[in-house]
Structures are given as structure tokens and as C-alpha cells.
Coordinates of C-alpha atoms and ligand atoms in Angstrom, one line a residue:
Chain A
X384 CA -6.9 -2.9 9.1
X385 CA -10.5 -4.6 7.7
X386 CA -11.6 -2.7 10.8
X387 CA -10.1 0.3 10.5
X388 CA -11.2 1.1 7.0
X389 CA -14.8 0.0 7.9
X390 CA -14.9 2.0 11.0
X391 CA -14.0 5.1 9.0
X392 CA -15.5 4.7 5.9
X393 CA -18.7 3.9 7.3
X394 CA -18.9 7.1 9.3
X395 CA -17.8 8.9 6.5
X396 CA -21.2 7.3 5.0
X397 CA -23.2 8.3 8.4
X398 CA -22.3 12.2 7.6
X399 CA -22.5 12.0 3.8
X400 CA -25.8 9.8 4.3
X401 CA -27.4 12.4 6.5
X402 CA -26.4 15.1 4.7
X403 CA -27.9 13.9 1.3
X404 CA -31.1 12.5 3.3
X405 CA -31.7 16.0 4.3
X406 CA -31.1 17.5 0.9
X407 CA -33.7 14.8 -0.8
X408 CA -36.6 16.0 1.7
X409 CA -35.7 19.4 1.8
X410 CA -37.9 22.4 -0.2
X411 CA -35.0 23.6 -2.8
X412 CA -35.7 21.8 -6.2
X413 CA -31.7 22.0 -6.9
X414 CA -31.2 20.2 -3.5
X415 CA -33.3 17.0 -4.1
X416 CA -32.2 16.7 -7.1
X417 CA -28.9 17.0 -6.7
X418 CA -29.4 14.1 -3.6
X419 CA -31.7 12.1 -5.9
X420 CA -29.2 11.9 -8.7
X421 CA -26.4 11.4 -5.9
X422 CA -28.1 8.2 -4.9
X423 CA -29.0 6.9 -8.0
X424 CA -25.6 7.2 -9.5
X425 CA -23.5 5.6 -7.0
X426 CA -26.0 2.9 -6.0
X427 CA -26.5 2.0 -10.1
X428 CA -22.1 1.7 -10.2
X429 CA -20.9 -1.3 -8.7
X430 CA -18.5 -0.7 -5.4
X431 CA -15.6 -2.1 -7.1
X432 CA -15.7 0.1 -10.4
X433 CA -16.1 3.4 -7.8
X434 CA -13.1 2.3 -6.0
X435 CA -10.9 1.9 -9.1
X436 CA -12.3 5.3 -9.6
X437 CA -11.4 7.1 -7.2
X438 CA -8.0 5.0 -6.7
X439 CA -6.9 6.4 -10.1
X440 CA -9.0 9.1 -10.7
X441 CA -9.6 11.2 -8.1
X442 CA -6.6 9.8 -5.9
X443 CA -3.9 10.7 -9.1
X444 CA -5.3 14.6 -8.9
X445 CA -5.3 14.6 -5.2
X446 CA -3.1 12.3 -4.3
X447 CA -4.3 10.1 -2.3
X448 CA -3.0 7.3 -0.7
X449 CA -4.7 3.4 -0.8
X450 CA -5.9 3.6 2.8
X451 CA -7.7 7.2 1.8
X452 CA -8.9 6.2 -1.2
X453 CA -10.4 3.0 0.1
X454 CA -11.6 4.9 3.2
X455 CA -13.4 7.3 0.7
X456 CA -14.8 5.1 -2.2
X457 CA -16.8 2.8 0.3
X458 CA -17.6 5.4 2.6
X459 CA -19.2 7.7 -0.7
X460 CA -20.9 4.1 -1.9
X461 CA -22.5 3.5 1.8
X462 CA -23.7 6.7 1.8
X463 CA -26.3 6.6 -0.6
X464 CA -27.6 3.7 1.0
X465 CA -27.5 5.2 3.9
X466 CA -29.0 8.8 3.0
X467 CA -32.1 6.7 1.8
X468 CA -32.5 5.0 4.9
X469 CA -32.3 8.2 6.7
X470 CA -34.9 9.4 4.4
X471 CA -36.8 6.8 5.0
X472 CA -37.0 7.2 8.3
X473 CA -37.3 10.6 8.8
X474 CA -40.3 10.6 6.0
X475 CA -41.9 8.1 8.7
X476 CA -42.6 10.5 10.8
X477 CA -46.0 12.0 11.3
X478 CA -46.8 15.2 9.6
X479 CA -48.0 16.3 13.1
X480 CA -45.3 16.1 14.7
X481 CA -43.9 19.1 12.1
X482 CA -46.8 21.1 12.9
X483 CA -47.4 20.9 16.1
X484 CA -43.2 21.7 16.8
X485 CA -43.7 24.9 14.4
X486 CA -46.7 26.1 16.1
X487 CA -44.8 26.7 19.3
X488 CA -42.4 28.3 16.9
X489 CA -39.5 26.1 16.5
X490 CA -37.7 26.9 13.5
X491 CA -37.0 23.9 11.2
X492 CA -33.8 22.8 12.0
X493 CA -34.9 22.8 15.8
X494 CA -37.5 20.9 14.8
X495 CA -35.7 18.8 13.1
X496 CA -32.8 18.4 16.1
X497 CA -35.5 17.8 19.2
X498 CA -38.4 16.3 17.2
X499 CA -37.6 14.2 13.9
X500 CA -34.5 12.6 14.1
X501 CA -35.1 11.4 17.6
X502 CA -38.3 9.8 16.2
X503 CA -36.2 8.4 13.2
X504 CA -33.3 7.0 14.7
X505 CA -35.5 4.1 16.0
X506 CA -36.4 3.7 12.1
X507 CA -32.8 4.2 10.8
X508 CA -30.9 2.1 13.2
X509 CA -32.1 -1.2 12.8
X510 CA -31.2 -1.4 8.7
X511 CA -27.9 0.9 9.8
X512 CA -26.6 -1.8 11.1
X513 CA -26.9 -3.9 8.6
X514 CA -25.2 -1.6 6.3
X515 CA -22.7 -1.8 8.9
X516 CA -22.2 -5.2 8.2
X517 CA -22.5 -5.5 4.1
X518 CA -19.6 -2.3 4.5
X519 CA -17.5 -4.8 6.7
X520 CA -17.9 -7.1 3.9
X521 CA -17.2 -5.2 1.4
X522 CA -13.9 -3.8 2.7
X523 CA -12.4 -6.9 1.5
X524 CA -12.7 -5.3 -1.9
X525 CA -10.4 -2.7 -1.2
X526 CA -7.4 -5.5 -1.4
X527 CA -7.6 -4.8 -4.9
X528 CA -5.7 -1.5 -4.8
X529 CA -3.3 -3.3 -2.5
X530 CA -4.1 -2.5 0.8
X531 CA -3.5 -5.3 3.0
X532 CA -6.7 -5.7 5.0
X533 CA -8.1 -8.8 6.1
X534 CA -8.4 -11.0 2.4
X535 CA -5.1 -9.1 1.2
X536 CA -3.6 -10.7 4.3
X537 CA -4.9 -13.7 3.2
X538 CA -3.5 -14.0 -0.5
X539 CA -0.1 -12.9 0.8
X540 CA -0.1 -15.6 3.6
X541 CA -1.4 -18.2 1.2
X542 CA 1.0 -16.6 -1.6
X543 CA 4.4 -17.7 0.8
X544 CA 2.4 -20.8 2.4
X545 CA 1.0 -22.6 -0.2
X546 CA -2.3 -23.5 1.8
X547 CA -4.9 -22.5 0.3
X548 CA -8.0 -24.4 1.8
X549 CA -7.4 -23.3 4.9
X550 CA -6.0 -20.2 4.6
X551 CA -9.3 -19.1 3.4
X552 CA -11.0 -21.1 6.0
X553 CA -9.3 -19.3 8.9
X554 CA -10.0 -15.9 6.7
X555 CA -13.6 -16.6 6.5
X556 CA -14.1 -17.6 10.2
X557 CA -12.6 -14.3 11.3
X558 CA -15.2 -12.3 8.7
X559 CA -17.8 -15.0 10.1
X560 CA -16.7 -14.2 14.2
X561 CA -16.9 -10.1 13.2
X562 CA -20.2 -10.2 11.7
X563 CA -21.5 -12.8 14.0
X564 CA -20.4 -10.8 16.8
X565 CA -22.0 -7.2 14.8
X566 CA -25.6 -9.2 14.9
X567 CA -25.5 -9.6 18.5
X568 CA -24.2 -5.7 19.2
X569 CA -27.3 -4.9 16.1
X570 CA -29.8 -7.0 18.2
X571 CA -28.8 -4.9 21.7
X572 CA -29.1 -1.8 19.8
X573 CA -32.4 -2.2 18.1
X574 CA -33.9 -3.2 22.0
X575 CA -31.7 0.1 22.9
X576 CA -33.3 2.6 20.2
X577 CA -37.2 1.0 20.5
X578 CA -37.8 4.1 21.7
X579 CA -40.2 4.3 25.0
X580 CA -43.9 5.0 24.5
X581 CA -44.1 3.1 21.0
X582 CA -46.0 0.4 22.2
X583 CA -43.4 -2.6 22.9
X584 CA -42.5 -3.2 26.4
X585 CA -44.5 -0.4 28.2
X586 CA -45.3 0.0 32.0
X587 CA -49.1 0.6 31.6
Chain B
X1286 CA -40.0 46.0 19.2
X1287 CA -42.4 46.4 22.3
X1288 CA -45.8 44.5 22.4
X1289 CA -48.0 46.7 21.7
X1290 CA -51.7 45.2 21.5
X1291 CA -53.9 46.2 18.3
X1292 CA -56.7 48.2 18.9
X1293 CA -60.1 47.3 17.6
X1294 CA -63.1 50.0 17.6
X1295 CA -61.1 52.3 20.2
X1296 CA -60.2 49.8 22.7
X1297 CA -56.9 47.4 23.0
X1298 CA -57.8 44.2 21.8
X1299 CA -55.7 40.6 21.6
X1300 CA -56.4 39.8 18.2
X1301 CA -57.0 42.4 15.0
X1302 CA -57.7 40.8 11.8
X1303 CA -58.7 42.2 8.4
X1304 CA -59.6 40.9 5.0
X1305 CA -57.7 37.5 5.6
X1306 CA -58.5 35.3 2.8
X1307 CA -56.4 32.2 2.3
X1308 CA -56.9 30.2 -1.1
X1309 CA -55.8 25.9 -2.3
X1310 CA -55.6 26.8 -5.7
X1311 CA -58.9 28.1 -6.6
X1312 CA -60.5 27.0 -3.5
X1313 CA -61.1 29.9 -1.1
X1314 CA -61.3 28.5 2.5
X1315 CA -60.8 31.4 4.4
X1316 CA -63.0 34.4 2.4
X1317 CA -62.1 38.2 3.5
X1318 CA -62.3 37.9 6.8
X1319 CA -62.7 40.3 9.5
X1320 CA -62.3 39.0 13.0
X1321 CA -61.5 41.2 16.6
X1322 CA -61.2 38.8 19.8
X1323 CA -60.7 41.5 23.0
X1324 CA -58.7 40.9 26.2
X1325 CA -60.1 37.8 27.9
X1326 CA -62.3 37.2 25.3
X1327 CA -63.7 33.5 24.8
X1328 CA -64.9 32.9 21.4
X1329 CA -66.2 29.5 20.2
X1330 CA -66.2 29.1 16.8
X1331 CA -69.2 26.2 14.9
X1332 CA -69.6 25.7 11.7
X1333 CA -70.0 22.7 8.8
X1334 CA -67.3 20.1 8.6
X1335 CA -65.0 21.8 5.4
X1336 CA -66.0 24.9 5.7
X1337 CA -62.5 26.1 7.0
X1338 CA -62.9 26.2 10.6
X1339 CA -59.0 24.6 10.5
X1340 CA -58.0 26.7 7.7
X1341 CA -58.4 29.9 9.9
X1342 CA -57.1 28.6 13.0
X1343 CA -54.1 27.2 11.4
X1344 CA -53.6 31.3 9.5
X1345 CA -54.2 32.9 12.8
X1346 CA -51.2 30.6 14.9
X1347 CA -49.3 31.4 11.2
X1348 CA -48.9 27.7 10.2
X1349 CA -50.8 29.0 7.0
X1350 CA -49.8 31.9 4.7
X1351 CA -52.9 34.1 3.8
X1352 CA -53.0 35.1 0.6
X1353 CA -54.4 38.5 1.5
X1354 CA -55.0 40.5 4.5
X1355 CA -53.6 41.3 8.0
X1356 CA -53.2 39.7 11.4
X1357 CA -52.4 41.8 14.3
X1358 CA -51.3 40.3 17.7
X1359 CA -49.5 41.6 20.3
X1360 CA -47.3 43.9 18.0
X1361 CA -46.5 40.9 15.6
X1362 CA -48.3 41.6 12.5
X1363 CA -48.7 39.2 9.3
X1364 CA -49.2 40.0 5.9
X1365 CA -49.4 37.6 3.2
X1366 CA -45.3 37.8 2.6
X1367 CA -45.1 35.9 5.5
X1368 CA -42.6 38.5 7.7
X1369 CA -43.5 38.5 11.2
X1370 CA -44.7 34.6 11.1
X1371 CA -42.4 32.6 13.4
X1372 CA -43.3 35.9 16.0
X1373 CA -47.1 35.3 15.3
X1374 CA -46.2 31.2 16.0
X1375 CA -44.6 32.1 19.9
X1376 CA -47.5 34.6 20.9
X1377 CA -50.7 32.0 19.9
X1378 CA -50.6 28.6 21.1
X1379 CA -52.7 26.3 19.0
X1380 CA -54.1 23.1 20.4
X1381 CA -55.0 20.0 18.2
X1382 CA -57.9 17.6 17.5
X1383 CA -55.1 15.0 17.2
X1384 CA -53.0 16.2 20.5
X1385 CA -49.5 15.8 18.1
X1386 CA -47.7 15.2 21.3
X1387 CA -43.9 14.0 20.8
X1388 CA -44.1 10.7 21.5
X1389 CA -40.5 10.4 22.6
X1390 CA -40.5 12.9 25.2
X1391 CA -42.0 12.4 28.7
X1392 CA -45.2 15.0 29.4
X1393 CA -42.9 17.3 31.4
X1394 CA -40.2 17.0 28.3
X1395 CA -43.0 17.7 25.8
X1396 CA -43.6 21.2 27.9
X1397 CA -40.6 22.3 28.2
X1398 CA -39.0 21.4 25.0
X1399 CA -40.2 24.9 23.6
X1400 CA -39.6 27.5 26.1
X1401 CA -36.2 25.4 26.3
X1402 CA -35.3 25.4 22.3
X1403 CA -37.0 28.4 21.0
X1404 CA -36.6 30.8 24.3
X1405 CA -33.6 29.8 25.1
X1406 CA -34.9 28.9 28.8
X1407 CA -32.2 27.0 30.8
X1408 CA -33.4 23.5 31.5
X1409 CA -33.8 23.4 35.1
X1410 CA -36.2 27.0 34.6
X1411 CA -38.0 25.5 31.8
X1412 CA -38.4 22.1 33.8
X1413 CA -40.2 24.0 36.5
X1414 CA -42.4 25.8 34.4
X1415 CA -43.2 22.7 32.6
X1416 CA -44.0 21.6 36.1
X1417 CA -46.3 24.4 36.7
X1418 CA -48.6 24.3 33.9
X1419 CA -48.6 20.5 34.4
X1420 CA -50.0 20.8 37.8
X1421 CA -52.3 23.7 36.5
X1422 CA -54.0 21.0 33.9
X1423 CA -54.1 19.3 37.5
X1424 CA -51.2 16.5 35.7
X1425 CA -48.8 17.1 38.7
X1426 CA -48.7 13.1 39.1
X1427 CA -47.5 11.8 35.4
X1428 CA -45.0 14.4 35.1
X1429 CA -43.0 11.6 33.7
X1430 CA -45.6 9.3 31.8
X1431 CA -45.0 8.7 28.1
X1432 CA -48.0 10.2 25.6
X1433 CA -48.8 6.4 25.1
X1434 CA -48.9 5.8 29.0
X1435 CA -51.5 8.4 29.1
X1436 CA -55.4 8.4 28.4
X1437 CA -56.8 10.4 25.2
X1438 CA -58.1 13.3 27.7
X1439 CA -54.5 13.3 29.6
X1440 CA -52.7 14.0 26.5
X1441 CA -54.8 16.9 25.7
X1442 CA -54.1 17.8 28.8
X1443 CA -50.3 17.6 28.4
X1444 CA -51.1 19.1 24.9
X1445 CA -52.8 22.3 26.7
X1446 CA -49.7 22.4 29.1
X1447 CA -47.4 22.5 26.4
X1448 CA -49.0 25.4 24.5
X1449 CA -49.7 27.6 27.8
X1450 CA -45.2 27.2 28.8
X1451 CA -44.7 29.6 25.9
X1452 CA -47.1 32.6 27.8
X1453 CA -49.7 32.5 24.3
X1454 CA -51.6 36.0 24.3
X1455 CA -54.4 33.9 22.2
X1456 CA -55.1 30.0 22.7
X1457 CA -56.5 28.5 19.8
X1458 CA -58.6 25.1 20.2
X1459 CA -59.5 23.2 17.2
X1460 CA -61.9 20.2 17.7
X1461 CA -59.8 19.6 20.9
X1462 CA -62.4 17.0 22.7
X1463 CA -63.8 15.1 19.0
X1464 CA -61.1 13.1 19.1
X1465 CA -62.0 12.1 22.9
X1466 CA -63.8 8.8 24.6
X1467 CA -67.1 10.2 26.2
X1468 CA -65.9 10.1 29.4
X1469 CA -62.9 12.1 29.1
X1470 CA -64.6 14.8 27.0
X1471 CA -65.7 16.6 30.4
X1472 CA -61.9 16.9 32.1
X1473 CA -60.5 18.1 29.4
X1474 CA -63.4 21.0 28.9
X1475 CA -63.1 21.8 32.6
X1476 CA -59.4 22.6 32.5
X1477 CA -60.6 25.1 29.6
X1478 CA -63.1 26.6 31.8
X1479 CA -60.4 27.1 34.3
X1480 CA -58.2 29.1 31.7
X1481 CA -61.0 31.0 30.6
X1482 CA -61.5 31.9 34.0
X1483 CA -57.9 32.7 34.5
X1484 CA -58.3 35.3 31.9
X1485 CA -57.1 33.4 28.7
X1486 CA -57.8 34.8 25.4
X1487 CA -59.2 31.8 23.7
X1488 CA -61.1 31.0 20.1
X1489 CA -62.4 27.7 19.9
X1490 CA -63.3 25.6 17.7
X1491 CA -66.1 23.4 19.1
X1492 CA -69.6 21.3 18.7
X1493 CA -70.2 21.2 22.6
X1494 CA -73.0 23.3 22.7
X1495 CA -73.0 22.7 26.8
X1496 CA -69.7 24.8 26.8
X1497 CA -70.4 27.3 24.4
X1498 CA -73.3 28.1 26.6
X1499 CA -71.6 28.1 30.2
X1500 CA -67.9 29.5 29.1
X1501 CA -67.9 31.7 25.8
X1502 CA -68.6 35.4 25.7
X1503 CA -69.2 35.3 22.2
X1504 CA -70.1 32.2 19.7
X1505 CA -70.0 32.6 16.1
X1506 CA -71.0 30.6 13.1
X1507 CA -68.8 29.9 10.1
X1508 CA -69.4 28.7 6.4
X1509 CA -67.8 29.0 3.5
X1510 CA -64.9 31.1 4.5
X1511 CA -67.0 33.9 6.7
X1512 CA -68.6 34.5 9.7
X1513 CA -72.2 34.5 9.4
X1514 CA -73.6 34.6 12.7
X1515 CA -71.8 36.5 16.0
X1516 CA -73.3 37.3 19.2
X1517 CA -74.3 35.9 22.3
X1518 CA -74.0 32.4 22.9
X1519 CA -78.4 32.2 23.8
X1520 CA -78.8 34.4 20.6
X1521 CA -76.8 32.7 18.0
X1522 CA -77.5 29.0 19.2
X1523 CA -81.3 29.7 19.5
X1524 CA -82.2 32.6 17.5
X1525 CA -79.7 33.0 14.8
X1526 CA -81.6 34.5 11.7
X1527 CA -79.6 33.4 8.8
X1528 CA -80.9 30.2 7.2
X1529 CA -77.8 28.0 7.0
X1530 CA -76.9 28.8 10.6
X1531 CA -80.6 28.0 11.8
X1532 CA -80.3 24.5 10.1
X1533 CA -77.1 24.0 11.4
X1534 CA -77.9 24.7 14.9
X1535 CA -81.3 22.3 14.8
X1536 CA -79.2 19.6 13.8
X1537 CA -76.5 20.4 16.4
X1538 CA -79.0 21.2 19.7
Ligands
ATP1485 N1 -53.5 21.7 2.6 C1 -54.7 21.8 1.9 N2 -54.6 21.7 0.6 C2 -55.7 21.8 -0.2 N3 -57.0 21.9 0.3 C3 -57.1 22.0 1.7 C4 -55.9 21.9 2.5 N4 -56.4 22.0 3.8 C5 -57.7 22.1 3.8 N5 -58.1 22.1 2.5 C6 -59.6 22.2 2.1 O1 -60.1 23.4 2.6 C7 -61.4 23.2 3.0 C8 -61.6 23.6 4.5 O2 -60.9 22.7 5.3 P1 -60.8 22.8 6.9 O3 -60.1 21.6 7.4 O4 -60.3 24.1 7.2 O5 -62.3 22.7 7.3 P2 -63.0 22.5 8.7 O6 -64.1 23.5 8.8 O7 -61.9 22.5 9.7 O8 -63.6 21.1 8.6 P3 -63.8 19.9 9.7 O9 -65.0 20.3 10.5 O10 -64.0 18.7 8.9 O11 -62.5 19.9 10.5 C9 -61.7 21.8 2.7 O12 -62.5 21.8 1.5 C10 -60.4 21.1 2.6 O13 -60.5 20.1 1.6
MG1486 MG1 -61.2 21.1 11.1

């Protein structure tokens, strides 16, 4: 379940993140500030007031059950972390790079496709990653609304069990083996992405 | 819409422009210019450092808006509300002081990325073109070398290769060996020879008197937004009569 809801609410916050990235460097005035506020709002709200949010708010006019609603208030906090990495990243990119892709007249969005984002992933995917696992984390504060992830699982074992120390033990050994095990897979994927022709590890 | 080339005193011509003037604010870099390059025609551009050699080169390729005038090339024409500007972008090929080559893309990606994305080439076709103008920059071995595996004058190179895949009707150069060791500057200006010789249509922007002399038709001197000086190479570089081009060539020569 822990994995489940962090599996899917962090992609939610991969497509919202990229989408609100885009909109802060884009040339509309209503756009970047409409991504600008975005950000600020729902990074300046703590994650556990936004899911009581949208658990009563938003999920009473929609309806939504505990495993949306969880799903949705992390993935919507992630994603303003993650649209300013993406910014980030993408703002890393020479200016060069634009010019030289439009003077063989790609349009913008090509450019962006072929030329910038390739560039930026190796940017954005390090600290990704890391969000990846401060979402995993915070996935255990969906238990709150009653979905029974991994802490919920917890309280109910130590609820009928009456073992508390090591109930919480064994529950932070499994978060400990996830995130340890995350690292590693971040390390790989860091040596994956340094893209070729930036200076580490060349044939020359 | 067939390409029809402009015409310029009577005769078909590559480039046509008139009264292009491109402002920063108040600054006017590019002053009401008037400019006709003919069929074949190799012009190479000198002039102070700010004066807007850039500027023009980057309106001409349609990076930059004018702010007044018109540019005619090969039935794409430009006004200052921008229509016709991605058009002017596929028919001129602009090369840079700084190469800008995508440094995640091997030198035979970098080529055919364009004819690929923007003419909607299938990639095996645009990978053998790619090859082509590779070979033609005489690159045919580091087809798949990294712009960071390659030397300064090799990525110009790959640079002129990439421009040439989209079939430019006008080449632009700015600076393109200033950025170069002194011992590359020579390979990259003989692969421009070459194209001149193969009948490119090419302004460029230049200090190397050397080629000026042995390649262009025509050599002009700009300052302050306008041409001041146009003729042939041996007339403007020695005998140019107007007073900032005569100081500017002494220091140059
Ligand atoms: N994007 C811009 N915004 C504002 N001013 C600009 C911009 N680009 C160029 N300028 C100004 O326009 C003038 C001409 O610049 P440009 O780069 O065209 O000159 P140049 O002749 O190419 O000079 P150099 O020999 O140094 O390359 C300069 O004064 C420069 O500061
Ligand atoms: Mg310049």
C-alpha cells in the first residue's frame, strides 16, 4: 500500500511538476504567475493540512475515496517541488542551445522535446529522486485519513498486540530497507543520466 | 507557395533587403539598411566590435524581429510582424562564434536532428544526409564523437554540417574562427572556401583579412547600423575612402 500510494502520487507530481515548470518559464504573464503562486502556496501549507484538505474538502464535493484523496494531496504537494526542480533544470540550460535549435527552425516545443529536456533531465534526476524518497516518507501521513499503509499497519498491529517497541522497530526497518534500497537505485540512475560528452567519464 | 527568388536591380538575387532597422529600446543597432547578396555571392562582412555585425546576422536568419523594413529570400518574406519568420529560419543557416552544438547528441545526431524534426525526414534518410555533409566538412571519421570529444575547429565543422542538412539558400557566418586555437583557424576557413566554391550563397562575418582577400566577391564595412564601405575586397581593404573604415582597416591589416 505505502508503495502504491507513493508510486502514484509521485507520478501524479512528475506530470503536474512538468506541467507548472513549463508554465513558470514560459512568455504568458498569466502563465508564470499562475505556476509561481501554485508553488508558493502548496509548498508554504504543510502536507498534512493539504491532505485533510482535500480528504474533506475537495473529496466531500467529488467524492473521493481515502486511497484517491491520499494519492492526490501528496502527489499535488510533490509537484511543486518538483515543477521547481524541473525549472531549475531546464533554466540550466544554455541560451545557445535555444538559438541555435530555432535557427534551423525548430518550433519551441520541438525544441524543447529534442534539445532542453534531454539536457535537463541529467539536472532534474538527481534531486528527483530524492523527492522520491521524502514522498515515500511522507506517505505515512496519509494513515491519518485511515488508509492503512505501512504506519497504519503499524498502530493496528500494535493496537491488538500490545508491543509497541518493536512494533515500531520492525515498521521503521522496513521504511529504513525501502529507502536504503531507493539510494542505491538513485546512485545507478545519476551514473545512468550523466549524460555522455559532459566531461565525466569520457573516451578522449 | 513556390520559391520564387527576389530580384535585385533586374536580375534574381538570394537575398533582397530594404530599410531593415532593428532597435533595443532606443538603441538602433541595425539603421535602415539596404543589403542585395546575388546567386553565389560571397560577402564578408568587418566592422567594430558593437556595431551590430550580430544584430543583422541574427534579423537576416529571423532570430530577431526588425522593427521596420523587409527581408526577401527565396519567396519567404519578413516584415517587422514577424509572418513568414520560422520560413526565413529553414531557408538561411546561421553559423556561430560559439558553435552551440547539442552537447547530448553525437555529430551525426546534431545533423540530422533538423531535417529529421522540422522536415519531417525519416531517420534512416536524414541519417544519410547527415552522413553526407559530414563527409563534405571532410568529418566522415567522428560521425559518432560527442561535441566534447571533438577539437574547437571539429565542432565548427559539425556546426557547418548541421546548418548545410537543411539545403540553406544563404549561409550566414558570424565570427565563426574567433572563437578558434590558431591552428585550427585554417581547416575550418578551407571547408568555407570549398562551399563558396560549390556555389554557396554566404555573408560572413569575419576579421581574416587573408580570406576576405582569396574567397569573397564583395567585402563590406559596417558601423553603427549601415554599411559604409562595399566593393571589391583590394578596394575596400586598401583604398576605402571613408575615414572610420580607413582607420579600421590600418588597425586590422
Ligand atoms: N539582446 C540585446 N538587448 C539589448 N542590446 C543588445 C542586444 N543584443 C545586442 N545589443 C547591443 O547591440 C549592439 C550591437 O551588438 P552586436 O552584438 O550586434 O555587435 P557586433 O558588431 O556583433 O559586435 P562584436 O564584434 O563584439 O560581436 C551592442 O551595443 C549591444 O550591446
Ligand atoms: Mg558579434
Amino acid at each position: 500500500m505505502t508503495i502504491a500510494i507513493t508510486v502514484l502520487s509521485y507520478l501524479l507530481a512528475l506530470l503536474l511538476g512538468l506541467g507548472v515548470g513549463l508554465m513558470q518559464i514560459s512568455n504568458r504573464r498569466l502563465l508564470v504567475m499562475f505556476g509561481k503562486g501554485y508553488v508558493d502556496v502548496l509548498r508554504g501549507v504543510p502536507l498534512l493540512v493539504q491532505i485533510f484538505f482535500i480528504y474533506f474538502g475537495l473529496g466531500r464535493i467529488f467524492n473521493l475515496d481515502r486511497f484517491s484523496a491520499g494519492v492526490i494531496a501528496v502527489g499535488i504537494c510533490y509537484s511543486a517541488y518538483m515543477a521547481e526542480i524541473i525549472r531549475a533544470g531546464i533554466e540550466s540550460v544554455a541560451h545557445g542551445q535555444h538559438e541555435a535549435a530555432a535557427s534551423l527552425g525548430m518550433t519551441p516545443a520541438q525544441t524543447m522535446r529534442h534539445v532542453i529536456l534531454p539536457q535537463a533531465t541529467r539536472i532534474i534526476v538527481p534531486p528527483s529522486a530524492s523527492e522520491f524518497i521524502a514522498c515515500l516518507k511522507d506517505s505515512s501521513l496519509v494513515s491519518i485519513i485511515g488508509l492503512r499503509e505501512l504506519t497504519r499497519a503499524g498502530r493496528e498491529y500494535y493496537s491488538q498486540y500490545f508491543v509497541d517497541f518493536q512494533t515500531w522497530l520492525l515498521v521503521g526497518v522496513v521504511y529504513l530497507a525501502m529507502t536504503l534500497l531507493l539510494t542505491r537505485f538513485t546512485r545507478y540512475l545519476e551514473k545512468r543520466f550523466a549524460v555522455r560528452g559532459y566531461g565525466t567519464g569520457l573516451r578522449r | 507557395m513556390t520559391a520564387q527568388n527576389p530580384v535585385c536591380n533586374g536580375k534574381e538575387c538570394t537575398l533582397r533587403a530594404r530599410g531593415v532597422t532593428k532597435r533595443f529600446d532606443s538603441l538602433v543597432v541595425v539603421d535602415d539598411l539596404d543589403l542585395d547578396v546575388m546567386i553565389s555571392e560571397v560577402v564578408v562582412m568587418m566592422g567594430p566590435s558593437g556595431s551590430g555585425k550580430s544584430t543583422l546576422l541574427r534579423c537576416l536568419n529571423g532570430l530577431e524581429w526588425i522593427d521596420a523594413g523587409q527581408i526577401d529570400v527565396a519567396g519567404v518574406r519578413v516584415n517587422p510582424d514577424g509572418e513568414g519568420i520560422h520560413e526565413l529560419r529553414t531557408n538561411v543557416g546561421l553559423v556561430f562564434q560559439q558553435f552551440n552544438l547539442f552537447p547530448h547528441l553525437t555529430a551525426i545526431e546534431n545533423v540530422a536532428l533538423a531535417p529529421r524534426v522540422v522536415r519531417q525526414m525519416d531517420q534512416g534518410l536524414a541519417l544519410e544526409l547527415a552522413r553526407k555533409h559530414l563527409e563534405q566538412v571532410d568529418l566522415g571519421n567522428k560521425l559518432h564523437r560527442f561535441p566534447a570529444e571533438l577539437s574547437g575547429g571539429q565542432q565548427q565543422r559539425v556546426a557547418m554540417a548541421r546548418a548545410l542538412a537543411m539545403s540553406p539558400k544563404l549561409l550566414l557566418f558570424d565570427e565563426p574562427t574567433s572563437a578558434l586555437d590558431p591552428q585550427m583557424i585554417g581547416e575550418v576557413l578551407a571547408v568555407m572556401k570549398d562551399l563558396a566554391q560549390s556555389g554557396m550563397t554566404m555573408i560572413v562575418v569575419s576579421h581574416e583579412v587573408g580570406f576576405a582577400r582569396e574567397v569573397a566577391d564583395r567585402v563590406l564595412f559596417f558601423d553603427d547600423g549601415k554599411i559604409l564601405e562595399s566593393g571589391k575586397p583590394l578596394e575596400v581593404l586598401n583604398n576605402s575612402t571613408h575615414p572610420r573604415a580607413r582607420t579600421f582597416f590600418d588597425t586590422v591589416l
